[in-house]
Amino acid sequence: MKTILIVDDEPRTREGIRKTLEAWSSGRNRIETAASGVEALKWLQEHEAQLIVTDIRMPEIGGLELIERLQDLRHPPVIIVISGYSEFDYARKALQFGVVDYLLKPIDKRKLVEAVEMALQRGDQKERVARMEKLVDPKLLEAAGQEKVYSVQVQEAMRYVDEHLQAQVSLKEVAEGLHLNASYFSVLFKEQTGLTFSEYLTRRRVQRAKELLAATPLSVAEIAEQVGYQTSKYFVKVFRDMEQVSPSQYRQSVTDAGEKIQ
């Protein structure tokens, strides 16, 4: 269930937006309210919101300052701004912080609902992108993008690695299978992929491990075995060196991201 936080110091406007969104939501979303930017920030210390609908003009902490502070949250929400002021400078400043829409008072209920639906979709997209970024190794992605210039030998070597991640794979073994001198193959692979053979092998193993952590209930020890590591202790060390988190922490982070977009 997604949470929408309405922030407005005018009780009538705040309650009007709440009632409109509760009628539209029919219990699918949690609708919360705050009477000021200060109250909103206090609420956000203990809760998360996927969408914030905030007024621009408020005492103490105005909407723009609130929006700026929201960027420091671990999971910044998407934002819709409402205001009785149509000055372009306000809209332009708000848009710099990723605000998805800017609505003028008095608020049209249909436009409000349309803006909220669009904002929630935008939030889902952001979460999916964040989840994919956690899964994909940028260096492997960069290497894959250069595949059209790879020699047949390098393509075969990469295919062999992908098909034998669970086994013990060595540069010498692969070079012999390609009928190449090991030293020559090592230079050839690095020139064409930008990675040493050993680095490519490690990154592919960790990439596969990330996929298994995200999509299966297999234990860390079982995953370590499936990606070619004889001990889970060494696998955890390699994984942490590459991802700056342990396999268990990584699994939790992608699980949290997945829950947010349900």
Coordinates of C-alpha atoms in Angstrom, one line a residue:
M1 CA 0.0 0.0 0.0
K2 CA 1.4 3.4 -1.0
T3 CA 1.2 6.4 1.3
I4 CA 0.3 9.9 0.1
L5 CA 1.1 12.8 2.5
I6 CA -0.9 16.0 2.1
V7 CA 0.9 19.1 3.5
D8 CA -1.1 22.4 3.7
D9 CA -1.6 24.9 6.5
E10 CA -5.2 25.7 5.3
P11 CA -7.6 23.2 7.0
R12 CA -10.3 23.5 4.4
T13 CA -7.9 22.9 1.5
R14 CA -6.1 20.1 3.3
E15 CA -9.3 18.2 4.2
G16 CA -10.8 18.8 0.7
I17 CA -7.7 17.1 -0.9
R18 CA -7.9 14.3 1.6
K19 CA -11.5 13.6 1.0
T20 CA -11.0 13.7 -2.8
L21 CA -8.1 11.3 -2.7
E22 CA -9.8 8.9 -0.2
A23 CA -12.8 8.7 -2.5
W24 CA -10.6 8.0 -5.5
S25 CA -8.3 5.6 -3.6
S26 CA -11.1 3.4 -2.2
G27 CA -8.7 2.1 0.4
R28 CA -5.9 1.2 -2.0
N29 CA -3.7 3.9 -0.6
R30 CA -3.0 5.4 2.8
I31 CA -3.8 9.1 2.9
E32 CA -2.1 11.2 5.6
T33 CA -2.1 14.9 6.3
A34 CA 0.2 17.5 7.9
A35 CA -0.6 21.1 8.8
S36 CA 2.9 22.5 8.1
G37 CA 6.3 21.7 6.7
V38 CA 7.6 21.2 10.2
E39 CA 4.9 18.7 11.0
A40 CA 5.5 16.9 7.7
L41 CA 9.3 16.6 8.4
K42 CA 8.6 15.3 11.9
W43 CA 6.1 12.7 10.5
L44 CA 8.7 11.6 7.8
Q45 CA 11.3 10.9 10.5
E46 CA 9.3 7.8 11.4
H47 CA 7.3 7.0 8.3
E48 CA 7.7 6.9 4.5
A49 CA 5.5 8.4 1.8
Q50 CA 5.7 7.6 -1.9
L51 CA 3.9 10.8 -2.8
I52 CA 3.7 14.2 -1.2
V53 CA 1.2 16.9 -2.2
T54 CA 2.3 20.1 -0.7
D55 CA 1.4 23.8 -0.7
I56 CA 4.0 26.3 -1.6
R57 CA 3.2 29.1 0.8
M58 CA 3.3 27.9 4.5
P59 CA 4.7 29.5 7.7
E60 CA 8.1 28.4 9.1
I61 CA 9.0 25.9 6.4
G62 CA 7.5 26.7 3.0
G63 CA 6.8 24.1 0.3
L64 CA 10.0 24.8 -1.6
E65 CA 12.2 24.4 1.4
L66 CA 10.3 21.2 2.3
I67 CA 10.9 19.9 -1.2
E68 CA 14.6 20.6 -1.0
R69 CA 14.9 18.8 2.3
L70 CA 13.0 15.8 1.0
Q71 CA 15.9 15.1 -1.5
D72 CA 18.0 14.0 1.5
L73 CA 15.7 11.2 2.4
R74 CA 16.8 7.6 1.8
H75 CA 13.8 7.1 -0.6
P76 CA 12.7 10.6 -1.8
P77 CA 9.0 10.7 -2.6
V78 CA 7.6 12.1 -5.8
I79 CA 6.0 15.5 -5.3
I80 CA 3.0 17.5 -6.5
V81 CA 2.9 21.2 -5.7
I82 CA -0.3 23.2 -5.1
S83 CA -0.5 27.0 -4.7
G84 CA -2.8 30.0 -4.9
Y85 CA 0.0 31.8 -6.7
S86 CA 0.6 31.3 -10.4
E87 CA 4.1 33.0 -10.6
F88 CA 6.3 31.1 -13.0
D89 CA 9.3 31.4 -10.7
Y90 CA 7.6 29.1 -8.1
A91 CA 6.8 26.5 -10.7
R92 CA 10.3 26.7 -12.2
K93 CA 12.0 26.4 -8.9
A94 CA 9.8 23.4 -7.9
L95 CA 10.5 21.6 -11.2
Q96 CA 14.2 21.8 -10.5
F97 CA 13.6 19.4 -7.6
G98 CA 11.8 16.9 -9.7
V99 CA 8.2 18.0 -8.9
V100 CA 5.9 16.1 -11.3
D101 CA 3.0 18.6 -11.4
Y102 CA 2.0 22.1 -10.3
L103 CA -1.6 22.7 -9.5
L104 CA -3.3 26.1 -8.8
K105 CA -6.0 26.7 -6.2
P106 CA -8.9 26.3 -6.4
I107 CA -8.0 22.8 -7.2
D108 CA -9.9 20.9 -9.9
K109 CA -10.7 17.5 -8.5
R110 CA -10.3 15.7 -11.8
K111 CA -6.9 17.4 -12.4
L112 CA -5.8 16.5 -8.9
V113 CA -6.6 12.8 -9.4
E114 CA -4.9 12.7 -12.8
A115 CA -1.8 14.3 -11.3
V116 CA -1.7 11.8 -8.4
E117 CA -2.1 8.9 -10.8
M118 CA 0.7 10.2 -13.0
A119 CA 2.9 10.8 -9.9
L120 CA 2.4 7.3 -8.5
Q121 CA 3.3 5.9 -11.9
R122 CA 6.4 8.0 -12.0
G123 CA 7.3 6.7 -8.6
D124 CA 6.9 3.1 -9.7
Q125 CA 9.2 3.8 -12.6
K126 CA 11.9 5.3 -10.4
E127 CA 11.7 2.3 -8.1
R128 CA 12.0 -0.1 -11.0
V129 CA 15.0 1.8 -12.3
A130 CA 16.6 1.8 -8.9
R131 CA 16.1 -2.0 -8.6
M132 CA 17.5 -2.6 -12.0
E133 CA 20.6 -0.5 -11.2
K134 CA 21.2 -2.7 -8.2
L135 CA 21.0 -5.8 -10.4
V136 CA 23.1 -4.7 -13.3
D137 CA 26.9 -4.4 -13.3
P138 CA 27.7 -1.2 -15.3
K139 CA 31.0 -2.6 -16.5
L140 CA 29.4 -5.7 -17.8
L141 CA 26.7 -3.6 -19.5
E142 CA 29.4 -1.5 -21.1
A143 CA 31.3 -4.6 -22.3
A144 CA 28.1 -6.1 -23.7
G145 CA 27.4 -3.0 -25.7
Q146 CA 30.7 -3.5 -27.5
E147 CA 29.9 -7.1 -28.5
K148 CA 29.6 -6.3 -32.2
V149 CA 33.4 -5.6 -32.4
Y150 CA 34.4 -8.8 -30.5
S151 CA 36.4 -11.4 -32.3
V152 CA 34.9 -14.9 -32.6
Q153 CA 37.4 -16.1 -29.9
V154 CA 36.4 -13.5 -27.4
Q155 CA 32.7 -14.2 -28.0
E156 CA 33.3 -17.9 -27.5
A157 CA 35.2 -17.3 -24.3
M158 CA 32.4 -15.1 -22.9
R159 CA 29.8 -17.7 -23.8
Y160 CA 31.9 -20.4 -22.2
V161 CA 32.2 -18.4 -19.0
D162 CA 28.4 -17.8 -18.9
E163 CA 27.7 -21.5 -19.3
H164 CA 30.2 -22.7 -16.7
L165 CA 29.9 -20.2 -13.9
Q166 CA 29.3 -23.0 -11.4
A167 CA 32.6 -24.7 -12.4
Q168 CA 36.2 -23.9 -11.8
V169 CA 37.2 -21.9 -14.9
S170 CA 40.7 -20.7 -15.7
L171 CA 42.2 -18.5 -18.4
K172 CA 44.5 -21.3 -19.5
E173 CA 41.6 -23.8 -19.8
V174 CA 39.6 -21.4 -22.0
A175 CA 42.6 -20.4 -24.1
E176 CA 43.4 -24.1 -24.8
G177 CA 39.8 -24.7 -25.8
L178 CA 40.1 -21.9 -28.3
H179 CA 43.5 -23.2 -29.5
L180 CA 45.2 -20.0 -28.5
N181 CA 48.4 -19.2 -26.5
A182 CA 47.3 -18.2 -23.0
S183 CA 49.3 -15.0 -23.0
Y184 CA 48.0 -13.9 -26.4
F185 CA 44.4 -14.7 -25.3
S186 CA 44.8 -12.7 -22.1
V187 CA 45.9 -9.6 -24.1
L188 CA 43.2 -10.1 -26.7
F189 CA 40.5 -10.4 -24.1
K190 CA 41.6 -7.2 -22.3
E191 CA 41.9 -5.2 -25.5
Q192 CA 38.4 -6.0 -26.7
T193 CA 36.4 -6.0 -23.5
G194 CA 38.3 -3.5 -21.3
L195 CA 38.4 -6.2 -18.5
T196 CA 40.9 -8.8 -17.7
F197 CA 39.6 -12.3 -18.0
S198 CA 39.8 -12.8 -14.3
E199 CA 37.8 -9.6 -13.7
Y200 CA 35.2 -10.5 -16.2
L201 CA 34.8 -14.0 -14.6
T202 CA 34.4 -12.4 -11.2
R203 CA 31.9 -9.8 -12.3
R204 CA 29.8 -12.4 -14.1
R205 CA 29.8 -14.6 -11.0
V206 CA 28.7 -11.7 -8.8
Q207 CA 26.1 -10.6 -11.4
R208 CA 24.6 -14.1 -11.4
A209 CA 24.7 -14.1 -7.6
K210 CA 22.8 -10.8 -7.5
E211 CA 20.1 -12.3 -9.8
L212 CA 19.8 -15.4 -7.6
L213 CA 19.6 -13.2 -4.4
A214 CA 16.9 -11.1 -5.9
A215 CA 14.8 -13.9 -7.5
T216 CA 15.2 -17.0 -5.4
P217 CA 15.1 -18.1 -1.7
L218 CA 18.4 -20.0 -2.0
S219 CA 20.8 -19.5 0.9
V220 CA 24.0 -17.6 0.5
A221 CA 25.9 -20.8 0.8
E222 CA 23.8 -22.4 -2.0
I223 CA 24.3 -19.4 -4.2
A224 CA 28.0 -19.3 -3.6
E225 CA 28.2 -22.9 -4.8
Q226 CA 26.1 -22.1 -7.9
V227 CA 28.4 -19.3 -9.0
G228 CA 31.6 -21.3 -8.6
Y229 CA 32.9 -20.5 -5.1
Q230 CA 34.0 -23.4 -2.9
T231 CA 33.3 -21.6 0.4
S232 CA 30.6 -19.1 1.2
K233 CA 33.1 -17.1 3.3
Y234 CA 35.2 -16.3 0.3
F235 CA 32.1 -15.6 -1.8
V236 CA 30.9 -13.1 0.8
K237 CA 34.3 -11.3 0.7
V238 CA 34.3 -11.1 -3.1
F239 CA 30.7 -9.9 -3.1
R240 CA 31.3 -7.3 -0.4
D241 CA 34.4 -6.0 -2.2
M242 CA 32.4 -5.4 -5.4
E243 CA 29.1 -4.2 -4.0
Q244 CA 30.1 -2.6 -0.7
V245 CA 27.4 -4.7 1.0
S246 CA 27.1 -8.3 2.0
P247 CA 24.9 -10.7 0.0
S248 CA 22.3 -10.7 2.7
Q249 CA 22.2 -6.9 2.8
Y250 CA 22.0 -6.8 -0.9
R251 CA 19.0 -9.2 -0.9
Q252 CA 17.3 -7.1 1.7
S253 CA 17.8 -3.9 -0.3
V254 CA 16.3 -5.4 -3.5
T255 CA 13.5 -7.0 -1.5
D256 CA 12.6 -3.6 0.0
A257 CA 12.6 -2.0 -3.5
G258 CA 10.4 -4.7 -4.8
E259 CA 7.9 -4.3 -2.0
K260 CA 7.6 -0.5 -2.7
I261 CA 6.4 -1.1 -6.2
Q262 CA 3.7 -3.7 -5.5

